[in-house]
Short mmCIF file of C-alpha atoms in Angstrom, two decimals:
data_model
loop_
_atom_site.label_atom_id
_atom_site.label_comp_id
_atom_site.label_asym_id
_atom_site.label_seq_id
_atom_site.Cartn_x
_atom_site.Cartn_y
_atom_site.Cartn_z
CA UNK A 373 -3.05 -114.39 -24.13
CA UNK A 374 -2.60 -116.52 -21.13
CA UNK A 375 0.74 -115.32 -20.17
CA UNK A 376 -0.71 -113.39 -17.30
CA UNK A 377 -1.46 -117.39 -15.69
CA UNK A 378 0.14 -119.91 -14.68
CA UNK A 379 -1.61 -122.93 -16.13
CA UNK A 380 -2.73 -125.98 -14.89
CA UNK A 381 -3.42 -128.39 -17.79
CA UNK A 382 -6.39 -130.62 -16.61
CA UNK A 383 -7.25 -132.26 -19.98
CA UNK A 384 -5.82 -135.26 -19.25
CA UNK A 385 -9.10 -137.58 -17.53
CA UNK A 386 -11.31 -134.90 -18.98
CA UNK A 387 -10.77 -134.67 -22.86
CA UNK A 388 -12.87 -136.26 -25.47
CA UNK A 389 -15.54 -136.62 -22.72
CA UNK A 390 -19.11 -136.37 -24.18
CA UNK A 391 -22.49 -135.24 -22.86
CA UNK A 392 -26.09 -134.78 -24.77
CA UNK A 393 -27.21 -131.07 -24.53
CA UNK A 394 -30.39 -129.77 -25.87
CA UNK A 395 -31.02 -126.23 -27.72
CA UNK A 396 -34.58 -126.05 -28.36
CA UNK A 397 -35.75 -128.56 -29.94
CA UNK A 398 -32.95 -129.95 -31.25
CA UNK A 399 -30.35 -132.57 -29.39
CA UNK A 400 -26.59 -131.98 -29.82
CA UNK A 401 -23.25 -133.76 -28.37
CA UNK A 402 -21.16 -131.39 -26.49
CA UNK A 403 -17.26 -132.77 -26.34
CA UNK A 404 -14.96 -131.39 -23.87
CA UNK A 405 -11.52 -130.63 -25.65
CA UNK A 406 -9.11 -128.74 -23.02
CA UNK A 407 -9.93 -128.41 -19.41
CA UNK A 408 -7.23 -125.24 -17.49
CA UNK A 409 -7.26 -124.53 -14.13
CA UNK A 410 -5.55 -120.88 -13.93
CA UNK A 411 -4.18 -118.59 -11.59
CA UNK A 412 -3.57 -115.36 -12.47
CA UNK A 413 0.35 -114.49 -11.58
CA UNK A 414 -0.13 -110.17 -11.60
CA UNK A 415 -3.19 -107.73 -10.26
CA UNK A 416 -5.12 -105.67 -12.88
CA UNK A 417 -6.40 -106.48 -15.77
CA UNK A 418 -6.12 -109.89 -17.66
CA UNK A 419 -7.74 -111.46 -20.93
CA UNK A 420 -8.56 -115.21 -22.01
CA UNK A 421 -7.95 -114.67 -26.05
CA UNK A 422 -10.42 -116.73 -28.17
CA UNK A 423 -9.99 -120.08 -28.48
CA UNK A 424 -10.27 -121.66 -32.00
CA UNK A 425 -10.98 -125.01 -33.50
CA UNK A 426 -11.86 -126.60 -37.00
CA UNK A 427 -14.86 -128.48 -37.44
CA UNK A 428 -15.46 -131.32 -40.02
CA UNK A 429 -19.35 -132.01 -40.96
CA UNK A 430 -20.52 -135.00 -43.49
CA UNK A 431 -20.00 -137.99 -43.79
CA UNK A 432 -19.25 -141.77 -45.93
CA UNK A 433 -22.86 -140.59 -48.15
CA UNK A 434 -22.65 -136.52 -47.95
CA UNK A 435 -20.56 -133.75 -48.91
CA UNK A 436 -18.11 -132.79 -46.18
CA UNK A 437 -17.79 -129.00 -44.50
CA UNK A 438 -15.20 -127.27 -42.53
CA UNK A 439 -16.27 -124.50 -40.16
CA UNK A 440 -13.89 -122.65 -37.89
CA UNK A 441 -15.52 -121.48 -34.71
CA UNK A 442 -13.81 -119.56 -31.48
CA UNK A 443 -15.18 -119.26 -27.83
CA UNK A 444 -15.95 -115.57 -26.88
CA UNK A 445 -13.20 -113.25 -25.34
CA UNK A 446 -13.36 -113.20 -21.35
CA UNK A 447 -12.02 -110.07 -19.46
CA UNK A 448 -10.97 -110.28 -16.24
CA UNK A 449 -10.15 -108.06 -12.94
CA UNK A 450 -7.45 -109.86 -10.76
CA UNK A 451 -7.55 -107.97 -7.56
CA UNK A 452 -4.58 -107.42 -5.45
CA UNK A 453 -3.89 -109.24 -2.40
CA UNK A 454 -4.80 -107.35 1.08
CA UNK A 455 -1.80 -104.98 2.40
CA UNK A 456 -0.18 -106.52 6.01
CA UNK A 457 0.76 -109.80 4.65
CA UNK A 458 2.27 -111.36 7.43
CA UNK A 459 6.42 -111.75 8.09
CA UNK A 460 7.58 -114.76 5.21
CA UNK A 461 4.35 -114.50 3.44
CA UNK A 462 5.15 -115.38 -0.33
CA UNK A 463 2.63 -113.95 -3.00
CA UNK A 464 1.61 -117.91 -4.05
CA UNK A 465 0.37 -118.64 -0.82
CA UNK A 466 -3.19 -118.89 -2.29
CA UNK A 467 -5.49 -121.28 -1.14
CA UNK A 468 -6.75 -123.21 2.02
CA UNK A 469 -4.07 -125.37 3.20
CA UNK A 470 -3.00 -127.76 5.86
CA UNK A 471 0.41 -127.98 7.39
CA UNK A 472 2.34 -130.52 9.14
CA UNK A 473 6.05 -131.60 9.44
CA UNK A 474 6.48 -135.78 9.87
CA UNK A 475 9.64 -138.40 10.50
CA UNK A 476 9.81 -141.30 9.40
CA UNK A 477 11.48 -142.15 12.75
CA UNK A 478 11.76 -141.19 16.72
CA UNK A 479 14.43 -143.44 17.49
CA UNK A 480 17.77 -143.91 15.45
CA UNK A 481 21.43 -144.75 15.53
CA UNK A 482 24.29 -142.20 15.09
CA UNK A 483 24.99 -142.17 11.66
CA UNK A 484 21.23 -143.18 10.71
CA UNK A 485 19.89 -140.94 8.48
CA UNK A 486 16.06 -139.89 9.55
CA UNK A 487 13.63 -138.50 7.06
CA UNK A 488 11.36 -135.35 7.28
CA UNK A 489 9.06 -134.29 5.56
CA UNK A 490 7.53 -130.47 5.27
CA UNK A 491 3.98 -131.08 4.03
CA UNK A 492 1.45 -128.73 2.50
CA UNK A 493 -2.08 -129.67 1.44
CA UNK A 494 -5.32 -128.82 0.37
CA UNK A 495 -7.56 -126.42 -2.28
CA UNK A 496 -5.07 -124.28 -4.57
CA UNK A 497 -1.95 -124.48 -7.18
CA UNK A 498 0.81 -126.97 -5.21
CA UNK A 499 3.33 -125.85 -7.86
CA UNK A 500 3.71 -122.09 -6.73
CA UNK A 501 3.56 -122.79 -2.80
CA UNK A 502 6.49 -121.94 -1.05
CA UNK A 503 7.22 -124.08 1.98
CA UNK A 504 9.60 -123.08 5.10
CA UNK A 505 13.25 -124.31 5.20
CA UNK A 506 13.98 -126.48 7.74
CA UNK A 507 16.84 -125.24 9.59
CA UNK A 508 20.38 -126.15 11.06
CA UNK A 509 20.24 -128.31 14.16
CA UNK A 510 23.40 -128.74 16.02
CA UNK A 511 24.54 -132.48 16.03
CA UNK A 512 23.28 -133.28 12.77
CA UNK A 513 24.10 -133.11 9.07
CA UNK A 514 21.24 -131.39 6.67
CA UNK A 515 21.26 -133.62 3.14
CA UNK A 516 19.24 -134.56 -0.02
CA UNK A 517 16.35 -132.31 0.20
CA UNK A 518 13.89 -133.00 -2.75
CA UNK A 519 10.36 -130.83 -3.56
CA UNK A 520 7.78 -132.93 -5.06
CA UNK A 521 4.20 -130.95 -6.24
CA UNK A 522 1.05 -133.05 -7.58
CA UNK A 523 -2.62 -131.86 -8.03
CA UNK A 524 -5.37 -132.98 -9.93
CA UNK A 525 -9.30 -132.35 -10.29
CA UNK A 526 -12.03 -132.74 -7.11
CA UNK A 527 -15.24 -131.37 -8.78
CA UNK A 528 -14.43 -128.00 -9.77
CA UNK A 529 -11.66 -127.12 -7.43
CA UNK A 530 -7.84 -127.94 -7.80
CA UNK A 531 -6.84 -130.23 -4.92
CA UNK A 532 -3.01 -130.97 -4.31
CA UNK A 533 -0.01 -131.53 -2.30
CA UNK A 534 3.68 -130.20 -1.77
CA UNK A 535 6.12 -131.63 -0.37
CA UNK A 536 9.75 -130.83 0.93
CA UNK A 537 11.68 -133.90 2.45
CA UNK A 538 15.31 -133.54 3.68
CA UNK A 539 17.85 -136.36 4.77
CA UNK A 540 18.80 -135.56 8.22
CA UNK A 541 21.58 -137.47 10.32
CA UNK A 542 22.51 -136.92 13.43
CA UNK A 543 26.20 -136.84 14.63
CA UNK A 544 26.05 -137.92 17.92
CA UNK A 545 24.02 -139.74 20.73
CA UNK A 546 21.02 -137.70 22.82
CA UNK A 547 18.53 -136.21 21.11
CA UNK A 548 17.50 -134.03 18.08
CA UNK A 549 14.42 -131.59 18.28
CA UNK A 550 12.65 -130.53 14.59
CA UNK A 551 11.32 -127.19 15.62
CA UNK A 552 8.31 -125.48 14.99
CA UNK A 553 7.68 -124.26 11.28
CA UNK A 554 5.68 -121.75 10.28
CA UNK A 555 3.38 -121.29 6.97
CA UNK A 556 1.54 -118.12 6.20
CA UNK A 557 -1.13 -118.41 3.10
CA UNK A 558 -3.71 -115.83 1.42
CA UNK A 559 -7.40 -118.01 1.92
CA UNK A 560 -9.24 -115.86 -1.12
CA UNK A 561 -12.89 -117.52 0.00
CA UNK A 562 -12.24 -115.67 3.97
CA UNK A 563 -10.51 -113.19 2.89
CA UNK A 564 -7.73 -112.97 5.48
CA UNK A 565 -4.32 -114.23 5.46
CA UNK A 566 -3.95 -117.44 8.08
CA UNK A 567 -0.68 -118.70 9.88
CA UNK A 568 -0.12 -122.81 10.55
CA UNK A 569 2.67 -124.05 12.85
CA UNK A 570 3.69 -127.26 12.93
CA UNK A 571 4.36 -129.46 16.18
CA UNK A 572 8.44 -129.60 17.41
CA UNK A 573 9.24 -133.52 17.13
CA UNK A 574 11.83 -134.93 19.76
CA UNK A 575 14.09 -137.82 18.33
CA UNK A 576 16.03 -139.98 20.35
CA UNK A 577 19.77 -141.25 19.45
CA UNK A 578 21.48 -144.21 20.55
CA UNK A 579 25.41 -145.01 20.18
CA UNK A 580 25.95 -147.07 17.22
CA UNK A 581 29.27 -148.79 19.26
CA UNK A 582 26.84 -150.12 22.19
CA UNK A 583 27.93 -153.86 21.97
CA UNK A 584 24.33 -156.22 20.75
CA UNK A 585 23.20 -157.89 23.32
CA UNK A 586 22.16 -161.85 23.36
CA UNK A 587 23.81 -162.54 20.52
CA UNK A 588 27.36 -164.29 19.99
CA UNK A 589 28.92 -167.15 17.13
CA UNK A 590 29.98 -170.57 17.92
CA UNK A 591 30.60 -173.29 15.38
CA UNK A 592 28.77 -177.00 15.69
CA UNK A 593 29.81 -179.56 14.36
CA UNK A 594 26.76 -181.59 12.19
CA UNK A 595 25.59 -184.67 12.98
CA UNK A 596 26.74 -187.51 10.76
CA UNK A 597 29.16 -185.61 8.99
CA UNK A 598 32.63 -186.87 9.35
CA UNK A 599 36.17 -185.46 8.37
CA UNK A 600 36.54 -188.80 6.33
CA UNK A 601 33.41 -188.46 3.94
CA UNK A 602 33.01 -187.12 0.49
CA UNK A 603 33.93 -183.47 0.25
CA UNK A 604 35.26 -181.55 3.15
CA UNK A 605 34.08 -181.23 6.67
CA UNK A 606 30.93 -179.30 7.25
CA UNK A 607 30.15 -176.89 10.16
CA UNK A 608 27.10 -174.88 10.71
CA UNK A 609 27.48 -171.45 12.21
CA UNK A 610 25.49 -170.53 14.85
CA UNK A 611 24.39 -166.71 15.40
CA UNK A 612 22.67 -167.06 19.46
#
């Protein structure tokens, strides 16, 4: 049973991929059918059942055969992760991961929404992280967050990235600080657990009534236009 993983389905580059093995002295084609990355959810012990497929043999001139054949059981011991986690630590941390909070923007209008992004990326599952909230911050209005998660294959490890981005606008003119976030992760190749802070980003905010400068409306009259020709009169407007 594989309900003791959560599953990463990596079949879909992989499957139906072919390779010529030899067993003696005899060639064969090996064919890749299901490629899973999985990470065991509980400590203790954990089996990978059999896994079974039909084979056809023959052919246009000869008799055809069925065989059923299964892959050996595997047994496995998932080992708990080391006491003195530290303070927000969630249990799938796992993995070595970057961290880094970004804006889209350092300078915008009252009323102007901003976008940040909490970012987490590198060797592990994407889909189990769980990334720091960004908090309150007075003057501003917290809206449309959204979690995005994508992974995929780099030679035999499972690469990916998460991602938490939040619609922030601010209320009124100054500034706006993000502040430091935190992310605690278990790296299983060190062997320790490992803490990442991200840098506190400064925003400035202008007032949104602040009169444009240079730039006013006139109307001009175009040459060789009259009142008296076809149609009625034409103007250009000016924006200076």
């Amino acid at each position: 049973s594989l309900d003791a993983f959560w599953i990463e389905d990596l079949s879909g580059k992989t499957a139906g991929t072919k390779q010529l093995v030899r067993l003696g002295s005899r060639f064969f084609e090996k064919v890749q059918l299901r490629k899973y990355a999985l990470f065991p959810l509980r400590a203790g012990p954990a089996t990978i059942d059999p896994m079974k497929v039909d084979i056809v043999t023959g052919g246009f001139l000869t008799r055809q055969r069925t065989f059923n054949i299964s892959s050996d059981t595997i047994k496995l011991d998932v080992q708990p992760l080391p006491p003195d986690a530290p303070d927000g630590f969630y249990e799938g941390n796992v993995g070595d991961w970057n961290f880094l909070v970004t804006t889209d923007l350092r300078e915008t209008r009252v009323g102007r929404a901003v976008t940040i992004k909490v970012i987490a990326r590198g060797d592990g599952q994407p889909g189990r992280l769980q990334l720091p909230e960004l908090p309150e911050i007075e003057g501003t209005k917290l809206a449309n967050s959204e979690e995005r998660s994508d992974s995929k294959m780099r030679g035999e490890r499972v690469v990916g990235e998460k991602t938490h981005s939040y619609a922030l606008t601010p209320l009124k003119e100054g500034s706006i600080t993000i502040p430091s976030l935190s992310f605690s992760y278990f790296d299983p190749e060190a062997g320790e657990y490992r803490t990442k802070e991200s840098t506190p980003i400064t925003i400035k905010v202008t007032n949104t009534t602040s009169k444009p400068m240079g730039r006013s409306t006139r109307l001009v009259n175009r040459p060789g236009l009259t009142e008296s020709g076809p149609g009625c009169s034409c103007f250009m407007l000016h924006l200076e």
